[in-house]
Amino acid sequence: MTAPRDPFFPADLSIRASQAPLDVRDVGLVDYEEAWQVQADLAAKRGRDEIGDTVLVLEHPYTYTAGKRTQPSDMPDDGSPVVQVDRGGRITWHGEGQLVVYPIIRLAEPVDVVDYVRRLEEAIIATVRGAGVTAAGRIDGRSGVWVPSTAPASDPAAPSRDRKIAALGIRITRGVTMHGLALNCNNTLEAYGHIIACGIDDADVTTMSLELGRDVPTSELKKPLIEHLDSALAGELAVADHTFASAPDPSKGLRRSDV
């Protein structure tokens, strides 16, 4: 299978500017705004070549975050506070049981944002398929990793429409990445009922636990996700066309409104 579009440079080459091993830091449960500041500090140091490529692995307490294209209609209907953040995309939620990974890396030139996003998705797809969610893939026009409505979940409580199992939101400044990905493992889905997650109201959200019909803690997927991420960034795990559907991009042409 081929990539969704040809990258700017060969797909079997590393997208990282450095070939040194990733510095992976498992930092546990961290307040969102505290982690955001840590990311900013690390990104500034990476930009000055004071540190190497670093990957933060963590979970957040219950938190809504609004990206640059969030609209007033997306916001929580229960008045919950929202952190306005400098990543792309719209509103989402973080909480315990969700595996969050923030790569702070310098990308090789020429910087290819789309290829970087596709490599993150490829790492997630390899991880969730390896764990048993074998139908996981992409929806053309929407970022993240999805499970098609035609794929029956092991748990009958799982949503029946196309359902997002992992979300992405990134920022790249002077070639250095921030933010990253969030994979739903055994977190609650209750919080998503109060927002229009990622601006999408025609699909659902799911977790690894719902799809597999058993408890899937974040600890089970940390190692394979980091291994696949390292491999995808290095060009060893090729980006393939795992697209099973297409849908409108919910953020296209939008700017952040006064939310």
XYZ file of N, CA and C in Angstrom:
777
model
N 0.843 -1.195 0.000
C 0.000 0.000 0.000
C 0.881 1.249 0.000
N 0.348 2.350 -0.470
C 1.113 3.585 -0.567
C 0.668 4.590 0.463
N 1.467 5.627 0.655
C 1.133 6.687 1.593
C -0.022 7.517 1.052
N -0.768 8.215 1.940
C -1.874 9.056 1.489
C -1.457 10.121 0.485
N -0.259 10.609 0.566
C 0.309 11.484 -0.461
C 1.814 11.378 -0.365
N 2.500 11.630 -1.451
C 3.951 11.499 -1.443
C 4.568 12.527 -0.499
N 5.472 12.101 0.375
C 6.145 13.054 1.263
C 7.182 13.872 0.505
N 7.694 14.913 1.161
C 8.661 15.795 0.534
C 10.002 15.102 0.299
N 10.317 14.100 1.099
C 11.549 13.344 0.899
C 11.235 11.869 1.113
N 12.118 10.974 0.700
C 11.793 9.545 0.707
C 11.237 9.048 2.034
N 10.187 8.226 1.935
C 9.472 7.757 3.116
C 10.316 6.831 3.982
N 11.383 6.258 3.407
C 12.209 5.350 4.203
C 13.338 6.072 4.932
N 13.358 7.407 4.846
C 14.336 8.198 5.588
C 13.726 8.727 6.874
N 14.566 9.018 7.833
C 14.102 9.581 9.090
C 13.562 10.986 8.873
N 12.497 11.319 9.559
C 11.956 12.675 9.504
C 12.609 13.556 10.563
N 13.435 12.950 11.426
C 14.141 13.689 12.473
C 15.449 14.248 11.938
N 15.829 15.425 12.424
C 17.103 16.024 12.040
C 18.268 15.301 12.711
N 18.016 14.712 13.864
C 19.049 14.009 14.621
C 18.867 12.508 14.502
N 19.973 11.797 14.538
C 19.921 10.341 14.530
C 20.200 9.760 15.917
N 20.393 10.622 16.910
C 20.623 10.153 18.276
C 19.356 9.512 18.827
N 19.496 8.581 19.752
C 18.303 7.938 20.327
C 17.367 8.951 20.982
N 16.073 8.663 20.938
C 15.093 9.508 21.605
C 15.281 9.426 23.118
N 15.117 10.565 23.785
C 15.116 10.616 25.247
C 13.661 10.498 25.690
N 13.243 9.293 26.077
C 11.848 9.039 26.442
C 11.691 9.204 27.951
N 10.769 10.075 28.358
C 10.557 10.363 29.768
C 9.111 10.043 30.140
N 8.920 9.010 30.951
C 7.595 8.645 31.455
C 7.389 9.429 32.755
N 6.542 10.460 32.693
C 6.426 11.387 33.825
C 5.130 11.228 34.608
N 4.323 10.224 34.278
C 3.151 9.922 35.081
C 1.984 10.876 34.871
N 1.243 11.127 35.955
C 0.066 12.002 35.910
C 0.507 13.437 36.161
N 0.287 14.317 35.175
C 0.773 15.692 35.259
C -0.342 16.666 34.864
N -0.525 17.712 35.642
C -1.471 18.774 35.303
C -1.203 19.287 33.889
N -2.266 19.547 33.123
C -2.089 19.912 31.726
C -1.229 21.156 31.555
N -1.544 22.217 32.283
C -0.810 23.467 32.086
C 0.642 23.344 32.542
N 0.880 22.541 33.558
C 2.260 22.285 33.977
C 3.027 21.555 32.877
N 2.381 20.550 32.282
C 3.029 19.805 31.196
C 3.258 20.690 29.979
N 2.336 21.582 29.706
C 2.470 22.518 28.584
C 3.703 23.398 28.768
N 3.916 23.872 30.001
C 5.084 24.702 30.273
C 6.373 23.895 30.142
N 6.343 22.649 30.601
C 7.513 21.777 30.443
C 7.826 21.582 28.968
N 6.794 21.350 28.166
C 6.992 21.210 26.720
C 7.643 22.455 26.123
N 7.100 23.626 26.498
C 7.626 24.879 25.950
C 9.096 25.060 26.310
N 9.444 24.731 27.551
C 10.839 24.854 27.989
C 11.733 23.885 27.212
N 11.270 22.660 27.063
C 12.056 21.664 26.322
C 12.198 22.047 24.857
N 11.107 22.557 24.260
C 11.151 22.946 22.851
C 12.131 24.083 22.625
N 12.159 25.038 23.556
C 13.112 26.143 23.434
C 14.545 25.627 23.521
N 14.790 24.706 24.437
C 16.127 24.124 24.566
C 16.493 23.293 23.338
N 15.490 22.571 22.792
C 15.768 21.782 21.592
C 16.089 22.704 20.422
N 15.385 23.832 20.361
C 15.637 24.796 19.299
C 17.037 25.373 19.351
N 17.598 25.448 20.569
C 18.967 25.959 20.743
C 19.998 24.829 20.752
N 19.560 23.609 20.477
C 20.417 22.418 20.474
C 21.066 22.165 21.829
N 20.370 22.564 22.889
C 20.873 22.298 24.239
C 20.501 20.905 24.726
N 19.488 20.315 24.117
C 19.080 18.950 24.435
C 18.798 18.223 23.124
N 18.657 16.913 23.211
C 18.291 16.134 22.040
C 16.785 15.966 21.938
N 16.346 15.189 20.982
C 14.927 14.920 20.812
C 14.379 14.196 22.037
N 13.264 14.707 22.547
C 12.697 14.226 23.803
C 11.237 13.861 23.606
N 10.801 12.784 24.238
C 9.400 12.363 24.151
C 8.852 12.233 25.568
N 7.799 12.976 25.866
C 7.131 12.891 27.161
C 5.967 11.919 27.062
N 5.893 10.987 28.008
C 4.810 10.016 28.082
C 4.080 10.251 29.398
N 2.767 10.475 29.346
C 2.068 10.893 30.546
C 0.568 10.690 30.441
N -0.109 11.035 31.522
C -1.554 11.175 31.556
C -1.861 12.527 32.187
N -3.055 13.036 31.909
C -3.501 14.291 32.512
C -4.720 14.051 33.390
N -4.900 14.856 34.427
C -6.188 14.857 35.115
C -7.264 15.400 34.175
N -8.518 15.252 34.554
C -9.681 15.692 33.775
C -9.517 17.145 33.324
N -9.384 17.345 32.001
C -9.115 18.678 31.456
C -9.658 18.808 30.035
N -10.358 19.917 29.768
C -10.719 20.265 28.386
C -9.683 21.242 27.848
N -9.260 21.037 26.613
C -8.318 21.966 25.979
C -8.859 22.366 24.612
N -8.736 23.663 24.293
C -9.273 24.200 23.042
C -8.138 24.653 22.143
N -8.041 24.025 20.954
C -7.041 24.413 19.978
C -7.431 25.680 19.234
N -6.596 26.054 18.277
C -6.725 27.350 17.610
C -8.034 27.529 16.839
N -8.676 26.444 16.443
C -9.869 26.566 15.601
C -11.159 26.206 16.334
N -11.100 26.186 17.653
C -12.287 25.900 18.446
C -13.350 26.979 18.247
N -14.605 26.546 18.147
C -15.739 27.440 17.967
C -16.588 27.476 19.239
N -17.354 28.557 19.447
C -18.198 28.642 20.652
C -19.133 27.448 20.819
N -19.635 26.919 19.710
C -20.567 25.794 19.783
C -19.910 24.501 20.244
N -18.576 24.452 20.216
C -17.852 23.252 20.636
C -17.741 23.136 22.148
N -17.914 24.254 22.852
C -17.523 24.346 24.257
C -18.417 23.524 25.182
N -17.919 23.183 26.382
C -18.678 22.336 27.315
C -20.043 22.930 27.659
N -21.070 22.078 27.627
C -22.409 22.551 27.951
C -22.674 22.576 29.449
N -21.682 22.147 30.241
C -21.858 22.154 31.696
C -21.035 23.240 32.380
N -20.446 24.148 31.573
C -19.689 25.260 32.139
C -18.308 24.904 32.638
N -17.801 23.719 32.319
C -16.468 23.321 32.772
C -15.404 24.266 32.218
N -14.346 24.532 32.991
C -13.270 25.383 32.491
C -12.538 24.731 31.336
N -11.973 25.567 30.474
C -11.272 25.096 29.275
C -9.927 25.806 29.183
N -8.868 25.068 28.903
C -7.550 25.653 28.700
C -7.401 26.002 27.215
N -7.158 27.286 26.925
C -6.909 27.722 25.551
C -5.444 27.430 25.229
N -5.211 26.654 24.175
C -3.868 26.145 23.921
C -3.423 26.474 22.499
N -2.106 26.436 22.262
C -1.531 26.902 20.998
C -1.335 25.797 19.963
N -1.991 24.672 20.128
C -1.916 23.611 19.115
C -2.993 23.840 18.056
N -2.940 23.030 16.990
C -3.982 23.077 15.988
C -5.231 22.346 16.444
N -6.250 22.355 15.593
C -7.473 21.622 15.882
C -8.442 22.379 16.765
N -9.439 21.648 17.258
C -10.508 22.252 18.037
C -10.503 21.697 19.463
N -11.628 21.597 20.100
C -11.639 21.206 21.509
C -11.532 19.698 21.676
N -10.871 19.275 22.743
C -10.830 17.865 23.106
C -10.753 17.752 24.619
N -10.664 16.541 25.080
C -10.612 16.261 26.515
C -9.452 15.339 26.810
N -8.845 15.543 27.984
C -7.820 14.632 28.490
C -8.221 14.168 29.875
N -7.840 12.946 30.211
C -8.131 12.438 31.540
C -7.388 11.146 31.805
N -7.464 10.693 33.032
C -6.772 9.458 33.415
C -7.313 8.287 32.610
N -6.402 7.393 32.225
C -6.758 6.271 31.378
C -6.530 6.552 29.906
N -6.105 7.768 29.607
C -5.777 8.154 28.231
C -4.261 8.312 28.141
N -3.651 7.615 27.192
C -2.199 7.643 27.034
C -1.810 8.818 26.143
N -1.047 9.755 26.697
C -0.657 10.976 25.989
C 0.847 10.945 25.721
N 1.224 11.299 24.496
C 2.633 11.312 24.105
C 2.943 12.639 23.422
N 3.940 13.350 23.926
C 4.362 14.632 23.363
C 5.799 14.528 22.843
N 5.987 14.365 21.534
C 7.350 14.391 20.986
C 7.848 15.841 20.865
N 9.006 16.098 21.424
C 9.669 17.399 21.284
C 10.904 17.130 20.428
N 10.727 17.207 19.115
C 11.804 16.810 18.207
C 12.032 17.880 17.148
N 13.267 17.938 16.650
C 13.568 18.811 15.515
C 13.385 17.996 14.238
N 12.533 18.516 13.334
C 12.271 17.826 12.087
C 13.351 18.129 11.063
N 13.614 17.154 10.207
C 14.572 17.343 9.127
C 14.009 18.322 8.102
N 14.903 18.973 7.388
C 14.508 19.879 6.305
C 14.395 19.116 4.991
N 13.411 19.453 4.137
C 12.368 20.452 4.364
C 11.293 19.916 5.306
N 10.793 20.753 6.202
C 9.793 20.331 7.171
C 8.498 19.960 6.445
N 8.022 18.774 6.708
C 6.805 18.260 6.083
C 5.804 17.949 7.194
N 4.911 18.897 7.460
C 3.965 18.757 8.564
C 3.020 17.583 8.331
N 2.533 17.446 7.102
C 1.595 16.362 6.803
C 2.258 15.003 7.016
N 3.476 14.850 6.548
C 4.184 13.587 6.717
C 4.400 13.293 8.197
N 4.719 14.320 8.970
C 4.901 14.127 10.413
C 3.608 13.609 11.053
N 2.486 14.232 10.724
C 1.201 13.789 11.265
C 0.905 12.357 10.842
N 1.152 12.040 9.579
C 0.891 10.685 9.089
C 1.767 9.657 9.804
N 2.988 10.030 10.136
C 3.865 9.088 10.849
C 3.375 8.868 12.281
N 2.869 9.925 12.914
C 2.274 9.732 14.239
C 1.086 8.783 14.149
N 0.233 9.019 13.158
C -0.925 8.142 12.978
C -0.495 6.708 12.717
N 0.538 6.533 11.902
C 1.000 5.177 11.566
C 1.462 4.438 12.817
N 2.141 5.141 13.708
C 2.593 4.522 14.954
C 1.405 4.076 15.798
N 0.374 4.907 15.853
C -0.822 4.546 16.624
C -1.537 3.365 15.978
N -1.703 3.416 14.658
C -2.392 2.331 13.962
C -1.683 1.001 14.213
N -0.367 0.992 14.107
C 0.385 -0.242 14.348
C 0.183 -0.731 15.780
N 0.112 0.210 16.711
C -0.049 -0.150 18.118
C -1.420 -0.747 18.397
N -2.472 -0.073 17.951
C -3.820 -0.556 18.270
C -4.164 -1.815 17.481
N -3.662 -1.916 16.259
C -3.881 -3.159 15.510
C -3.158 -4.314 16.178
N -1.952 -4.052 16.648
C -1.201 -5.103 17.323
C -1.869 -5.567 18.602
N -2.635 -4.675 19.219
C -3.334 -5.024 20.457
C -4.674 -5.701 20.196
N -5.115 -5.722 18.926
C -6.344 -6.436 18.610
C -7.418 -5.648 17.899
N -7.263 -4.309 17.795
C -8.251 -3.498 17.068
C -7.792 -3.439 15.614
N -8.007 -4.539 14.900
C -7.370 -4.744 13.604
C -7.955 -3.902 12.478
N -9.123 -3.303 12.680
C -9.746 -2.503 11.624
C -9.375 -1.026 11.717
N -8.597 -0.635 12.708
C -8.263 0.775 12.902
C -7.562 1.354 11.678
N -7.883 2.595 11.358
C -7.273 3.243 10.205
C -7.570 4.725 10.174
N -7.614 5.288 8.963
C -7.797 6.726 8.792
C -9.113 7.045 8.098
N -9.616 8.248 8.364
C -10.701 8.826 7.588
C -10.108 10.017 6.845
N -10.134 9.958 5.529
C -9.585 11.041 4.721
C -10.320 12.340 5.036
N -9.563 13.396 5.337
C -10.151 14.675 5.696
C -10.153 14.924 7.185
N -9.836 13.910 7.972
C -9.833 14.046 9.432
C -8.579 13.413 10.013
N -7.952 14.099 10.942
C -6.748 13.557 11.571
C -7.125 12.538 12.630
N -6.132 11.865 13.147
C -6.356 10.890 14.195
C -6.493 9.482 13.656
N -6.822 8.568 14.557
C -7.001 7.157 14.197
C -8.424 6.756 14.555
N -9.043 6.008 13.636
C -10.463 5.717 13.705
C -10.736 4.224 13.588
N -11.901 3.837 14.096
C -12.411 2.476 13.916
C -13.705 2.598 13.116
N -13.842 1.863 12.005
C -15.036 2.010 11.170
C -16.293 1.438 11.822
N -17.424 2.002 11.446
C -18.707 1.539 11.982
C -18.967 0.077 11.646
N -18.349 -0.393 10.577
C -18.549 -1.782 10.152
C -17.758 -2.777 10.990
N -16.872 -2.265 11.850
C -16.064 -3.158 12.693
C -16.767 -3.348 14.032
N -17.273 -4.537 14.318
C -17.963 -4.749 15.592
C -16.985 -4.719 16.762
N -17.393 -4.046 17.823
C -16.568 -4.010 19.033
C -16.898 -5.214 19.902
N -15.936 -5.619 20.712
C -16.163 -6.749 21.609
C -17.138 -6.395 22.727
N -17.163 -5.115 23.112
C -18.066 -4.651 24.162
C -19.303 -4.047 23.514
N -20.496 -4.547 23.789
C -21.710 -4.017 23.154
C -22.001 -2.567 23.521
N -21.332 -2.032 24.529
C -21.547 -0.635 24.905
C -20.786 0.327 23.999
N -19.939 -0.188 23.117
C -19.158 0.678 22.237
C -20.071 1.391 21.242
N -19.745 2.638 20.889
C -20.543 3.368 19.899
C -20.582 2.621 18.569
N -21.658 2.832 17.802
C -21.854 2.067 16.579
C -21.440 2.815 15.316
N -21.246 4.145 15.381
C -20.810 4.895 14.203
C -19.291 4.807 14.085
N -18.710 5.394 13.018
C -17.261 5.526 12.975
C -16.835 6.178 14.272
N -15.743 5.711 14.863
C -15.390 6.182 16.192
C -13.890 6.440 16.311
N -13.573 7.577 16.890
C -12.172 7.970 17.040
C -11.600 7.321 18.291
N -10.444 6.694 18.107
C -9.785 6.042 19.234
C -8.534 6.797 19.667
N -8.022 7.667 18.792
C -6.840 8.468 19.125
C -6.912 9.802 18.405
N -6.543 10.858 19.117
C -6.580 12.220 18.563
C -5.178 12.787 18.477
N -4.993 13.732 17.529
C -3.715 14.410 17.372
C -3.925 15.917 17.368
N -2.953 16.623 17.906
C -2.913 18.076 17.832
C -1.468 18.498 17.991
N -0.929 19.247 17.041
C 0.498 19.554 17.079
C 0.756 21.039 16.876
N 1.963 21.435 17.191
C 2.479 22.764 16.896
C 3.939 22.596 16.500
N 4.350 23.269 15.450
C 5.747 23.220 15.017
C 6.271 24.647 14.915
N 7.311 24.935 15.670
C 7.913 26.262 15.691
C 9.391 26.146 15.355
N 9.796 26.778 14.255
C 11.188 26.738 13.799
C 11.692 25.290 13.721
N 10.813 24.443 13.226
C 11.191 23.059 12.985
C 11.111 22.132 14.174
N 10.710 22.652 15.346
C 10.634 21.835 16.558
C 9.165 21.581 16.910
N 8.828 20.324 17.165
C 7.448 19.941 17.425
C 7.071 20.067 18.900
N 5.783 20.311 19.125
C 5.194 20.263 20.464
C 3.832 19.582 20.374
N 3.261 19.297 21.539
C 1.984 18.587 21.645
C 2.127 17.223 20.973
N 1.040 16.592 20.554
C 1.226 15.261 19.986
C -0.043 14.458 19.902
N -0.099 13.329 20.609
C -1.191 12.382 20.422
C -1.757 11.920 21.758
N -3.027 11.492 21.696
C -3.712 10.958 22.874
C -4.484 9.713 22.452
N -4.161 8.586 23.046
C -4.788 7.306 22.735
C -5.699 6.901 23.894
N -6.981 6.721 23.597
C -7.946 6.336 24.623
C -7.767 4.864 24.978
N -7.401 4.605 26.215
C -7.176 3.227 26.668
C -8.341 2.733 27.517
N -8.410 3.169 28.775
C -9.527 2.756 29.631
C -10.152 3.956 30.341
N -10.084 5.116 29.711
C -10.673 6.329 30.257
C -12.185 6.343 30.096
N -12.838 7.200 30.860
C -14.265 7.418 30.704
C -14.545 8.163 29.399
N -15.739 8.005 28.861
C -16.168 8.782 27.700
C -17.215 9.818 28.094
N -17.534 9.876 29.378
C -18.584 10.790 29.848
C -18.288 12.233 29.483
N -17.025 12.638 29.587
C -16.663 14.037 29.346
C -16.935 14.467 27.915
N -16.822 13.535 26.977
C -17.050 13.873 25.576
C -18.508 14.238 25.304
N -19.404 13.816 26.180
C -20.813 14.117 26.004
C -21.153 15.577 26.227
N -20.209 16.345 26.777
C -20.454 17.759 27.071
C -19.856 18.706 26.039
N -19.145 18.168 25.050
C -18.508 18.995 24.030
C -18.775 18.406 22.648
N -18.446 19.182 21.615
C -18.377 18.616 20.269
C -16.905 18.367 20.010
N -16.466 17.167 20.322
C -15.039 16.838 20.301
C -14.465 16.999 18.905
N -13.415 17.794 18.803
C -12.732 18.054 17.532
C -13.668 18.660 16.489
N -14.816 19.198 16.934
C -15.772 19.802 16.019
C -16.551 18.793 15.204
N -16.533 17.524 15.613
C -17.170 16.449 14.843
C -18.419 15.958 15.565
N -19.571 16.088 14.911
C -20.819 15.634 15.522
C -21.479 14.486 14.767
N -20.790 13.951 13.763
C -21.357 12.849 12.986
C -20.602 11.540 13.202
N -19.817 11.473 14.267
C -19.066 10.267 14.597
C -18.944 10.189 16.112
N -18.358 9.107 16.600
C -18.276 8.875 18.035
C -16.825 8.765 18.504
N -16.674 8.563 19.787
C -15.369 8.359 20.406
C -15.395 7.004 21.109
N -14.273 6.319 21.106
C -14.219 5.010 21.737
C -12.906 4.844 22.489
N -12.736 3.706 23.121
C -11.511 3.387 23.852
C -11.042 1.983 23.468
N -9.802 1.698 23.759
C -9.285 0.350 23.538
C -10.064 -0.672 24.356
N -10.428 -0.305 25.571
C -11.158 -1.224 26.438
C -12.519 -1.579 25.859
N -13.235 -0.579 25.330
C -14.532 -0.851 24.720
C -14.393 -1.711 23.470
N -13.383 -1.421 22.665
C -13.211 -2.177 21.426
C -12.839 -3.630 21.685
N -12.057 -3.869 22.717
C -11.578 -5.222 22.974
C -12.389 -5.972 24.028
N -13.296 -5.253 24.708
C -14.134 -5.918 25.694
C -13.406 -6.354 26.944
N -12.298 -5.680 27.247
C -11.528 -5.963 28.463
C -10.802 -4.698 28.880
N -10.346 -4.670 30.108
C -9.624 -3.489 30.579
C -8.256 -3.405 29.914
N -7.988 -2.260 29.303
C -6.694 -2.026 28.654
C -6.067 -0.788 29.294
N -5.218 -0.947 30.303
C -4.594 0.206 30.955
C -3.530 0.835 30.066
N -3.206 2.074 30.351
C -2.185 2.771 29.567
C -0.844 2.047 29.644
N -0.573 1.413 30.770
C 0.715 0.722 30.936
C 0.919 -0.379 29.904
N -0.175 -0.956 29.407
C -0.075 -2.042 28.435
C 0.420 -1.552 27.075
N 0.124 -0.287 26.748
C 0.411 0.202 25.405
C 1.574 1.184 25.322
N 2.137 1.566 26.459
C 3.243 2.529 26.432
C 4.420 2.021 25.602
N 4.886 0.833 25.916
C 6.087 0.312 25.244
C 5.859 0.132 23.741
N 4.787 -0.550 23.317
C 4.607 -0.697 21.867
C 4.384 0.634 21.153
N 3.700 1.581 21.783
C 3.468 2.860 21.118
C 4.777 3.617 20.922
N 5.627 3.643 21.929
C 6.907 4.347 21.796
C 7.800 3.646 20.781
N 7.794 2.332 20.773
C 8.598 1.598 19.793
C 8.123 1.890 18.371
N 6.824 1.884 18.159
C 6.292 2.176 16.835
C 6.511 3.638 16.455
N 6.426 4.538 17.423
C 6.686 5.952 17.145
C 8.123 6.145 16.700
N 9.056 5.553 17.422
C 10.470 5.642 17.068
C 10.695 5.101 15.658
N 10.067 3.969 15.358
C 10.231 3.336 14.055
C 9.606 4.173 12.938
N 8.443 4.759 13.203
C 7.777 5.573 12.184
C 8.564 6.843 11.894
N 9.061 7.491 12.930
C 9.846 8.708 12.723
C 11.134 8.403 11.965
N 11.688 7.219 12.187
C 12.936 6.823 11.530
C 12.736 6.375 10.091
N 11.487 6.181 9.666
C 11.220 5.705 8.318
C 11.260 4.198 8.191
N 11.389 3.505 9.318
C 11.427 2.040 9.302
C 10.013 1.456 9.238
N 9.068 2.130 9.871
C 7.657 1.767 9.782
C 7.043 2.662 8.716
N 6.777 2.089 7.553
C 6.316 2.886 6.411
C 4.886 3.354 6.595
N 4.628 4.586 6.190
C 3.266 5.110 6.181
C 2.502 4.455 5.043
N 1.417 3.781 5.382
C 0.599 3.084 4.392
C -0.787 3.707 4.330
N -1.510 3.410 3.271
C -2.842 3.966 3.100
C -3.859 3.080 3.818
N -4.166 3.429 5.053
C -5.146 2.692 5.845
C -6.503 3.397 5.826
N -6.754 4.184 4.792
C -7.990 4.955 4.714
C -9.177 4.054 4.403
N -10.248 4.174 5.204
C -11.447 3.369 4.954
C -12.672 4.230 4.637
N -12.540 5.564 4.754
C -13.673 6.453 4.480
C -13.148 7.858 4.279
N -14.017 8.750 3.847
C -13.683 10.169 3.751
C -14.808 10.979 4.372
N -14.461 12.150 4.888
C -15.445 13.012 5.543
C -14.910 14.438 5.544
N -15.769 15.427 5.718
C -15.309 16.820 5.714
C -14.345 17.105 6.861
N -13.366 17.952 6.598
C -12.439 18.414 7.618
C -13.165 19.435 8.494
N -13.376 19.161 9.783
C -14.158 20.055 10.633
C -13.450 21.366 10.976
N -12.166 21.461 10.657
C -11.405 22.667 10.998
C -11.025 23.501 9.784
N -11.305 23.008 8.590
C -10.863 23.693 7.386
C -11.449 25.093 7.290
N -10.571 26.076 7.123
C -10.998 27.454 6.926
C -11.413 28.179 8.188
N -11.311 27.525 9.346
C -11.745 28.146 10.602
C -10.582 28.815 11.301
N -10.893 29.884 12.007
C -9.956 30.512 12.942
C -10.573 30.447 14.328
N -9.738 30.633 15.337
C -10.264 30.609 16.688
C -11.267 31.739 16.874
N -12.451 31.396 17.374
C -13.456 32.398 17.685
C -13.281 32.855 19.128
N -14.055 33.831 19.543
C -13.986 34.333 20.901
C -14.721 33.346 21.802
N -13.950 32.371 22.343
C -14.557 31.343 23.169
C -14.108 31.494 24.628
